[in-house]
Coordinates of N, CA and C in Angstrom, one line a residue:
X1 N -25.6 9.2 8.1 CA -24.2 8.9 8.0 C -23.8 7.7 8.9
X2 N -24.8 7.5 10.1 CA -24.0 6.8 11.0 C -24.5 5.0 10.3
X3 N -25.4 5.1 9.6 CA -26.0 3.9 8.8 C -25.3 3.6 7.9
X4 N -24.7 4.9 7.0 CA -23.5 3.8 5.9 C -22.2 3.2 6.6
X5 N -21.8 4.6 7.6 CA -21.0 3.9 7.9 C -21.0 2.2 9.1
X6 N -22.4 2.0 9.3 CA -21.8 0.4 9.9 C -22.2 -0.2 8.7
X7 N -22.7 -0.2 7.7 CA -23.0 -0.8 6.7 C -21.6 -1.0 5.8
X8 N -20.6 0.3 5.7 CA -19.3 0.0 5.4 C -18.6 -1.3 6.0
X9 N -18.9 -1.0 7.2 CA -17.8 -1.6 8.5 C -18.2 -3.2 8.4
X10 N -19.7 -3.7 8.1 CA -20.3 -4.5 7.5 C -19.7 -5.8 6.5
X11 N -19.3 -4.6 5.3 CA -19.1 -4.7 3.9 C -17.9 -5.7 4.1
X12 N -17.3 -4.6 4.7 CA -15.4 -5.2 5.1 C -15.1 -6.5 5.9
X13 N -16.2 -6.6 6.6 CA -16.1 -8.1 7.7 C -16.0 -8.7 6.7
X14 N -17.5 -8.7 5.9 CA -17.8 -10.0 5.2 C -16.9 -10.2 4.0
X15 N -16.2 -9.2 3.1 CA -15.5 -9.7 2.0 C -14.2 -10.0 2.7
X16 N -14.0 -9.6 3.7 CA -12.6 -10.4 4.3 C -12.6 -11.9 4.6
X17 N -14.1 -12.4 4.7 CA -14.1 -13.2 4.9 C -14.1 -14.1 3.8
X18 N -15.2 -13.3 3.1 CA -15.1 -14.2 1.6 C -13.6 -14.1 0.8
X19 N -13.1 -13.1 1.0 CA -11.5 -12.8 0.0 C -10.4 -14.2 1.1
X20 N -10.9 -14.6 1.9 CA -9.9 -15.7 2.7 C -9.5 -16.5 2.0
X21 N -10.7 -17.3 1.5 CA -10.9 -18.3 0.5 C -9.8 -18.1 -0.7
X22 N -9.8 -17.3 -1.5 CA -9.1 -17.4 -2.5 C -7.9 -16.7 -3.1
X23 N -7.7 -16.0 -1.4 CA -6.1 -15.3 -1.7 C -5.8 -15.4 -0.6
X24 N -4.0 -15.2 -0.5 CA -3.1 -15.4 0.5 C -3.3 -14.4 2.0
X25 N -3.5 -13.5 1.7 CA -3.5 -12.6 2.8 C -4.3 -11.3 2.8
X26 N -5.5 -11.7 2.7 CA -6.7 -10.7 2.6 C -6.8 -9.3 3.5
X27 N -6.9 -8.0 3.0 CA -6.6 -6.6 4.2 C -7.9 -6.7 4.0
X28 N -7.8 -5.1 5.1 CA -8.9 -4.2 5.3 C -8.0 -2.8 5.4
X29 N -7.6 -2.3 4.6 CA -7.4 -0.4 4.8 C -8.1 0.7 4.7
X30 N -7.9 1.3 5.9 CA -9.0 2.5 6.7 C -8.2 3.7 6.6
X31 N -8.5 4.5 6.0 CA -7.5 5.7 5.5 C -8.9 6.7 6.2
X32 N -8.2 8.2 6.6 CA -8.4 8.9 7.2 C -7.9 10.2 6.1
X33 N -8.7 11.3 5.3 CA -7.5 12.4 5.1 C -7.7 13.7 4.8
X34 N -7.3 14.6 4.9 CA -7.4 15.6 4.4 C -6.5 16.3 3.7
X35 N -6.5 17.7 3.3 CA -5.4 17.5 1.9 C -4.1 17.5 1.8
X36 N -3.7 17.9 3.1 CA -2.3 17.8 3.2 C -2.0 16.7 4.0
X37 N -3.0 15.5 4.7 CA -2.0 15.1 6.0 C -3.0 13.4 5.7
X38 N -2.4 12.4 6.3 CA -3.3 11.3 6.1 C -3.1 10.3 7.4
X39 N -4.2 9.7 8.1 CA -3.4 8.5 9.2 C -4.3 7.2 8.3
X40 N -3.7 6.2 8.3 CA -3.8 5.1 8.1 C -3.5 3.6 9.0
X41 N -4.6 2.5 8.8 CA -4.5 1.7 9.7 C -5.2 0.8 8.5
X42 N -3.7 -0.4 8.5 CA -4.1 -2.0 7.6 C -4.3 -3.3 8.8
X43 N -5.4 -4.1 8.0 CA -4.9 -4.9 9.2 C -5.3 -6.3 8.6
X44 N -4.3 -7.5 8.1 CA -4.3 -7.9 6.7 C -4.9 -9.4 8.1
X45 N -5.2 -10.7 7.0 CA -5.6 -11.8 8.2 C -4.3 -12.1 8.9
X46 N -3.1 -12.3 8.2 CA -1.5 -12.6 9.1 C -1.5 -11.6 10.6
X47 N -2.2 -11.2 10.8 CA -2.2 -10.5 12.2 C -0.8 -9.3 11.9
X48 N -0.4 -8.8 10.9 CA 1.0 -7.8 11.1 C 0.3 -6.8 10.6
X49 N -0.6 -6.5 11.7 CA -1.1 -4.6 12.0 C -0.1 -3.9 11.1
X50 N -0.7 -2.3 10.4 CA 0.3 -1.1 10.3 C -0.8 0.0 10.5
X51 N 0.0 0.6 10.9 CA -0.7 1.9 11.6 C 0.4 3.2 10.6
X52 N 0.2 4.2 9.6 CA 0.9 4.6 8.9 C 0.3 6.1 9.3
X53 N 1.3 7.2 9.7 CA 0.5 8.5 9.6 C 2.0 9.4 8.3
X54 N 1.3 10.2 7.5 CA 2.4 10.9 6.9 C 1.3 12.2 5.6
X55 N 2.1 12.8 5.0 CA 1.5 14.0 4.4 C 2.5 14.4 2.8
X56 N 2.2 15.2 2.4 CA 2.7 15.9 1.5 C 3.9 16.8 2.1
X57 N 4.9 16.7 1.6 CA 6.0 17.3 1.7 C 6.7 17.9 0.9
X58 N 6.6 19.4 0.6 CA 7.4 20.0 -0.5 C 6.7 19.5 -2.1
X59 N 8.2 19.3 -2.3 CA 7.7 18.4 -3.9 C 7.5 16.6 -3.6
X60 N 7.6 16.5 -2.7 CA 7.5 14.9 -2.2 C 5.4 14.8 -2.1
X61 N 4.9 13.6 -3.1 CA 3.6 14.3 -2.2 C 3.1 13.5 -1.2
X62 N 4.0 12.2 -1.0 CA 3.9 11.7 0.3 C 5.2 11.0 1.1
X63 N 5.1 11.4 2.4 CA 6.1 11.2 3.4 C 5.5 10.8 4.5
X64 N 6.2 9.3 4.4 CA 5.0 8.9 5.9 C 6.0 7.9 6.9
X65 N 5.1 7.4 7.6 CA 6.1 6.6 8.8 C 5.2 5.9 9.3
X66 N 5.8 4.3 9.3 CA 4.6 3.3 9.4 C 5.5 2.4 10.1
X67 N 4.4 1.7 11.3 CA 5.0 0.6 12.3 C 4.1 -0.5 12.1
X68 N 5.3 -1.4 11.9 CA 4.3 -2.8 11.7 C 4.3 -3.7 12.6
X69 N 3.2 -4.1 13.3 CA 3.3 -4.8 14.9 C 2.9 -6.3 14.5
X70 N 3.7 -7.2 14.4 CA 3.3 -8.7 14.2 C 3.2 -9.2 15.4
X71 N 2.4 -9.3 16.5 CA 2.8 -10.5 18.1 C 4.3 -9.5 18.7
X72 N 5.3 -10.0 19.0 CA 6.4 -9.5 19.9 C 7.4 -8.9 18.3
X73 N 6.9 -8.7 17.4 CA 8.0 -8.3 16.4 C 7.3 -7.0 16.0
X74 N 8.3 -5.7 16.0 CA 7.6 -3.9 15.5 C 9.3 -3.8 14.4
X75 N 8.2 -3.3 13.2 CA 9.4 -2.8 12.5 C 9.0 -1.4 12.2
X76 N 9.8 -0.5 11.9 CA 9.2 0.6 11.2 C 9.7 1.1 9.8
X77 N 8.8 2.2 8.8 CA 9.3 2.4 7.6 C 9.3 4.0 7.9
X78 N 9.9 4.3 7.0 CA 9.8 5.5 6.4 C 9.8 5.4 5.4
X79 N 9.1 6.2 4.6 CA 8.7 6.2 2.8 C 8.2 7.8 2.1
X80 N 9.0 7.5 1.3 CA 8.8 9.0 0.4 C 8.6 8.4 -0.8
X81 N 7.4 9.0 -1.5 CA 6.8 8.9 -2.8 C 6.2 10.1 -4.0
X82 N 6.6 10.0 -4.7 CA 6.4 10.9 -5.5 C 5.8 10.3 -7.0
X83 N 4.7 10.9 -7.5 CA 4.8 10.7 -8.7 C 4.1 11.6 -10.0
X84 N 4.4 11.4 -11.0 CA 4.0 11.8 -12.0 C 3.2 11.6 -12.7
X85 N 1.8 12.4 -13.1 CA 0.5 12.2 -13.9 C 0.5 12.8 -15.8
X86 N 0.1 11.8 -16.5 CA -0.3 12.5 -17.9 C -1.2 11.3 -18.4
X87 N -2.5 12.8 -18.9 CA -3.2 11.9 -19.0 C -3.5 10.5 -18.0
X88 N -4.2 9.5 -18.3 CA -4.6 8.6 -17.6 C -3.3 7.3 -17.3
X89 N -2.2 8.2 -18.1 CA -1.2 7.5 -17.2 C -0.6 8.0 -16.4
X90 N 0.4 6.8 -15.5 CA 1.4 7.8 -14.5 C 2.4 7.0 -14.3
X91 N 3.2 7.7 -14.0 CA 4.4 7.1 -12.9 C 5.1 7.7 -11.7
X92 N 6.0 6.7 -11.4 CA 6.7 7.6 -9.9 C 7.6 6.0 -9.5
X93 N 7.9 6.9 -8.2 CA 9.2 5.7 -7.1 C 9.0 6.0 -6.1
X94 N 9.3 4.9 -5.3 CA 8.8 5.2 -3.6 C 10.6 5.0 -3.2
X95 N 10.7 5.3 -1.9 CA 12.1 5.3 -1.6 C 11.5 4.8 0.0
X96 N 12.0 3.6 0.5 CA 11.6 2.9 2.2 C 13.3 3.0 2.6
X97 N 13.0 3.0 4.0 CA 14.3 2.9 4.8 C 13.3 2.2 6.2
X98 N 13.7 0.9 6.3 CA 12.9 -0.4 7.3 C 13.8 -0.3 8.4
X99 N 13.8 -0.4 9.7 CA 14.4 -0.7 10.8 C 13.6 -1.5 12.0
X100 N 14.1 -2.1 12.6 CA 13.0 -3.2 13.7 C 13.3 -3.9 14.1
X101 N 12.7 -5.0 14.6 CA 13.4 -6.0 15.0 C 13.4 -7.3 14.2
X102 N 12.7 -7.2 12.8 CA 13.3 -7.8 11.4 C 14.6 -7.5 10.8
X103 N 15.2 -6.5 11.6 CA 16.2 -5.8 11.1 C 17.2 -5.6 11.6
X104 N 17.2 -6.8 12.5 CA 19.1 -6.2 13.6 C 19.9 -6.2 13.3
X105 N 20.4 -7.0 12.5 CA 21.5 -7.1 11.8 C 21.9 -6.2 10.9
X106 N 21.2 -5.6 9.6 CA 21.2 -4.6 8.4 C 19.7 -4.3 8.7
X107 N 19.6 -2.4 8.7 CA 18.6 -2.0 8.0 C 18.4 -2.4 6.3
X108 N 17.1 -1.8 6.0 CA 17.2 -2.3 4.5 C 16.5 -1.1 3.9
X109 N 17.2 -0.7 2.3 CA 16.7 0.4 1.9 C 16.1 0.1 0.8
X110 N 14.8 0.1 0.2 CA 13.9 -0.5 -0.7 C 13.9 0.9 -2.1
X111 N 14.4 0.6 -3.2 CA 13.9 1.6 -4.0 C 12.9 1.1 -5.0
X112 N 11.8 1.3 -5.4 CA 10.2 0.8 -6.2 C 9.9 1.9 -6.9
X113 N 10.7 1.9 -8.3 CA 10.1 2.8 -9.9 C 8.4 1.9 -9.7
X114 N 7.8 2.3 -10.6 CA 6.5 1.9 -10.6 C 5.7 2.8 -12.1
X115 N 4.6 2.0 -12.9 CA 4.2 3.3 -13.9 C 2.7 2.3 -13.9
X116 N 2.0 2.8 -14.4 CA 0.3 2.6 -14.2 C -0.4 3.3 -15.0
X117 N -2.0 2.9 -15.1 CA -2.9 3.6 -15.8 C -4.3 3.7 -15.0
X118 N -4.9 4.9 -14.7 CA -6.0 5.3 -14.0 C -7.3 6.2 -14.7
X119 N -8.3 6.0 -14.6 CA -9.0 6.7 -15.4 C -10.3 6.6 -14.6
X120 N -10.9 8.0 -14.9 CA -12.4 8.0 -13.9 C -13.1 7.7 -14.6
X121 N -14.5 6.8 -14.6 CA -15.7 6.6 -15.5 C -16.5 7.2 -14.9
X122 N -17.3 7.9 -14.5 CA -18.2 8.0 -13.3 C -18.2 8.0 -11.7
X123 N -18.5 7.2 -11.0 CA -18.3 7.0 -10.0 C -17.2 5.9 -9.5
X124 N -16.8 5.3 -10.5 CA -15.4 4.5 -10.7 C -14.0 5.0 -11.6
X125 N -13.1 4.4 -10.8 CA -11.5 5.0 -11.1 C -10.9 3.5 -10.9
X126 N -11.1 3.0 -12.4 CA -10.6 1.5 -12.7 C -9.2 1.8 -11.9
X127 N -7.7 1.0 -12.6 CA -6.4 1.2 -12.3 C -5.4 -0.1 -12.5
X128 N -5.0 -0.2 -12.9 CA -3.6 -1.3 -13.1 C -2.1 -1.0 -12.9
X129 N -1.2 -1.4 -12.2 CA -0.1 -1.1 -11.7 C 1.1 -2.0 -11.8
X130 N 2.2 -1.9 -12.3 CA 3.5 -2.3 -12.4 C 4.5 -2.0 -11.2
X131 N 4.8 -2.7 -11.0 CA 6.4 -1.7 -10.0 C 7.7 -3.2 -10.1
X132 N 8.7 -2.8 -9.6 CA 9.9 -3.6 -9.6 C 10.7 -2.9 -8.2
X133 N 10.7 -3.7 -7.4 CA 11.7 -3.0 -5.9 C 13.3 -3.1 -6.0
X134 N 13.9 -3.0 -5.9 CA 15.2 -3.0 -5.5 C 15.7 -2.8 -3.8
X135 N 16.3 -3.2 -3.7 CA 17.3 -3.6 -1.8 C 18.1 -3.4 -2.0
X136 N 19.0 -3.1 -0.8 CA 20.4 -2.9 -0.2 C 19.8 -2.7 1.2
X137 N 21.1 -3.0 1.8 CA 21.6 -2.9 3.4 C 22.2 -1.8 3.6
X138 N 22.1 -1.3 5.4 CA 23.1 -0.5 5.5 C 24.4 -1.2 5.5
X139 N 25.0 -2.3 5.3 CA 26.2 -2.8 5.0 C 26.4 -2.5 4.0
X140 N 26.1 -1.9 2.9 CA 26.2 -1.3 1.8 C 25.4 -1.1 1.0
X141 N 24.9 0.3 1.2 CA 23.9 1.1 0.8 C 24.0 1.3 -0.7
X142 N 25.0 1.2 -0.9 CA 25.0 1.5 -2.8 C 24.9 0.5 -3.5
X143 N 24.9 -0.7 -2.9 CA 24.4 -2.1 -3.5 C 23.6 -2.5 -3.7
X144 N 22.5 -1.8 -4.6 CA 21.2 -2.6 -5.2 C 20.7 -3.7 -6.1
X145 N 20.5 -5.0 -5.4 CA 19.7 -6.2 -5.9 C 18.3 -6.0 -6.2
X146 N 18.0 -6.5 -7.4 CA 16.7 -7.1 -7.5 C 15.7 -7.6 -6.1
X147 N 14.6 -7.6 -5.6 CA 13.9 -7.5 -4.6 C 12.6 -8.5 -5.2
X148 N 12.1 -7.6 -5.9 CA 10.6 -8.5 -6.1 C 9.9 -7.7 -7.1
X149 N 8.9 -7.9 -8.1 CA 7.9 -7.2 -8.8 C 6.5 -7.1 -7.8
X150 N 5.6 -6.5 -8.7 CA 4.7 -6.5 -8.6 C 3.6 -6.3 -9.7
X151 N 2.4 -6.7 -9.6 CA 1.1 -6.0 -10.6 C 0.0 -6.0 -9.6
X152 N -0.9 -4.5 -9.8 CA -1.4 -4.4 -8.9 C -2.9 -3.7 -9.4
X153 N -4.1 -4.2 -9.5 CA -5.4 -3.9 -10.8 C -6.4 -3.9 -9.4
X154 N -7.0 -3.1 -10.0 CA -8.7 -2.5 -8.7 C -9.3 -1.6 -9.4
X155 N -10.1 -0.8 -8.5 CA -10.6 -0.2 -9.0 C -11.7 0.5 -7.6
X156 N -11.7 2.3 -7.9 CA -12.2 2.9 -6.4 C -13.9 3.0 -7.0
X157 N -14.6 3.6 -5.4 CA -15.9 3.5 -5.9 C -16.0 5.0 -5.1
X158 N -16.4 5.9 -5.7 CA -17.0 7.3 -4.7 C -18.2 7.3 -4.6
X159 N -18.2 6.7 -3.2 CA -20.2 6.8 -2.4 C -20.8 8.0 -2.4
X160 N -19.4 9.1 -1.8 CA -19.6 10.6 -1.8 C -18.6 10.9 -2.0
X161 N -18.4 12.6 -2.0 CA -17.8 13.2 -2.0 C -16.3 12.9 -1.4
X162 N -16.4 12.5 0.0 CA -16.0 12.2 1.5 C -15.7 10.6 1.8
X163 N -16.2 9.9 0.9 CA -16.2 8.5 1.5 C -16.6 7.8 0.0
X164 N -15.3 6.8 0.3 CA -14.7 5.9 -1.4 C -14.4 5.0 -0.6
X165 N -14.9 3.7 -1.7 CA -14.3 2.1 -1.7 C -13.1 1.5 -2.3
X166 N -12.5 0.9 -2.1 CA -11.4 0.6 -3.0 C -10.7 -0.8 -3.1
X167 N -11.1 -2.0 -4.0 CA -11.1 -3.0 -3.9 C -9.8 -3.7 -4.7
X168 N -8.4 -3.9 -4.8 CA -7.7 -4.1 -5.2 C -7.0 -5.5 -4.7
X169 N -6.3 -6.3 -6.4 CA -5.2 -7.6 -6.3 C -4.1 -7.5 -6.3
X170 N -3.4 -7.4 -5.2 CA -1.7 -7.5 -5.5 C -0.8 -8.9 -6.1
X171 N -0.8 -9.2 -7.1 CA 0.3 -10.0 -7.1 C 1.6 -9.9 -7.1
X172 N 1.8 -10.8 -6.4 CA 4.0 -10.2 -6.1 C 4.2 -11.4 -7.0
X173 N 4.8 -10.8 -7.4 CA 5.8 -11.6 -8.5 C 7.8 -11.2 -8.2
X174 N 8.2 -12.4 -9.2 CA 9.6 -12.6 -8.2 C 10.7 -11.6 -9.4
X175 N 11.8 -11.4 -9.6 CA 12.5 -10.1 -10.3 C 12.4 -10.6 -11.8
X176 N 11.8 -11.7 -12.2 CA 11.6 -11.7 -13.4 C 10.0 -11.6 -13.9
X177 N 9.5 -10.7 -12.9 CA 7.6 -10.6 -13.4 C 6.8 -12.2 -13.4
X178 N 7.3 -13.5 -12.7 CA 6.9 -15.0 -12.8 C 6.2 -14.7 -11.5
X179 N 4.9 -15.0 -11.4 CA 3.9 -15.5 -10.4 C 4.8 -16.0 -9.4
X180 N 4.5 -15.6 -8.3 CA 4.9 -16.6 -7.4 C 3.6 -17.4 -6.3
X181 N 2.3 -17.1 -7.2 CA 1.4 -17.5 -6.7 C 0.9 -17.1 -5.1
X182 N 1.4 -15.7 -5.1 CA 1.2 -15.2 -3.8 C -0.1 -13.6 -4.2
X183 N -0.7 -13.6 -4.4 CA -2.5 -12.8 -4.6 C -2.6 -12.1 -2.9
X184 N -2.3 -10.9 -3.1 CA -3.3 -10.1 -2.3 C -4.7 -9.3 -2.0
X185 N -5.4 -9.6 -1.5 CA -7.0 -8.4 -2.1 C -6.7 -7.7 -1.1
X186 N -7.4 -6.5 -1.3 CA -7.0 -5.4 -0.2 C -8.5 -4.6 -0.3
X187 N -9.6 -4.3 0.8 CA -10.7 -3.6 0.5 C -10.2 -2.6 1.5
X188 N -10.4 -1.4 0.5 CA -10.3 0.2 1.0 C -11.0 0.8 1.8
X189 N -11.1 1.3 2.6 CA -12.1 2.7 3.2 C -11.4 4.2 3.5
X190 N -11.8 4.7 2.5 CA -11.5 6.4 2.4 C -12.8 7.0 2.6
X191 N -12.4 8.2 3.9 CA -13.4 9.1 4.6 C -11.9 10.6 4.5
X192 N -12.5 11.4 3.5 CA -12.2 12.4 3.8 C -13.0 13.7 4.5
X193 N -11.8 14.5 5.0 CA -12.3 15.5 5.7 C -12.1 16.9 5.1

């Protein structure tokens, strides 16, 4: 165990290095979980750390709280997500409420419908993802603007039972689904307990 895992730890140096080259802001996320509770730690090349801990709540099946440390700037989220599975499709909405010191002026309340398709083949769980965000301030919370889209395609790998890869492109796109030529890769590490 103690050999895959630096051979993981490995894995993630090097494609962060190779993912530099050809996208804007290359991660590494290190997920931690078991079945009700999860801690998480991103840490993309822009240096704006998140450290996220949160679980299953009720009919919510995640509720989490995440601080994002850029140099002298911490903001934090809270986020509730929920979603719905049929078949190899799904959907759901995430609900954020941001506060920090990105934020002194207005908090900001994010709402993100989202629908997708996932399917296991084997030891792979392809996946492709839509979402559309919406904003408002607490200067007026019932005021929702257009925000940003998204498409978001990868695909997981289960080494074992306990421990999965997950190699994923974010593109953000602007509220009419148009490139804005901003590409995220993001390489996963899931170790469950």
């Amino acid at each position: 165990m103690k050999k895959l895992l630096i051979a993981v730890a490995s894995l993630a140096a090097l494609s962060t290095t190779a993912m530099a080259e050809d996208f804007d802001n290359p991660s590494v996320v290190f997920t931690m979980k078991t079945k009700d509770y999860f801690i998480q730690s991103q840490s993309p090349q822009s240096g704006a750390d998140q450290f996220t801990i949160g679980g299953a709540v009720g009919p919510i099946d995640s509720l989490s709280l995440t601080l994002k440390n850029n140099g002298d700037t911490q903001d934090w989220k809270v986020q509730a997500n929920k979603k719905v599975k049929k078949g190899p499709a799904y959907a759901g909405a995430k609900g954020a409420y941001w506060w920090g010191d990105s934020f002194t002026a207005n908090e900001r309340v994010d709402l993100t419908p989202y629908a997708g398709v996932s399917q296991k083949i084997g030891k792979f769980t392809p996946f492709a993802e839509v979402g559309m965000t919406w904003k408002s301030t607490t200067n007026d919370v019932m005021n929702f603007d257009k925000k940003d889209s998204y498409i978001d395609v990868g695909s997981s790998y289960a080494i074992t039972d306990a421990l999965s890869l997950k190699l994923s492109v974010k593109d953000s796109r602007d509220t009419s689904f148009k490139s804005k030529d901003d590409m995220e890769a993001k390489l996963g590490i899931t170790v469950k307990f």
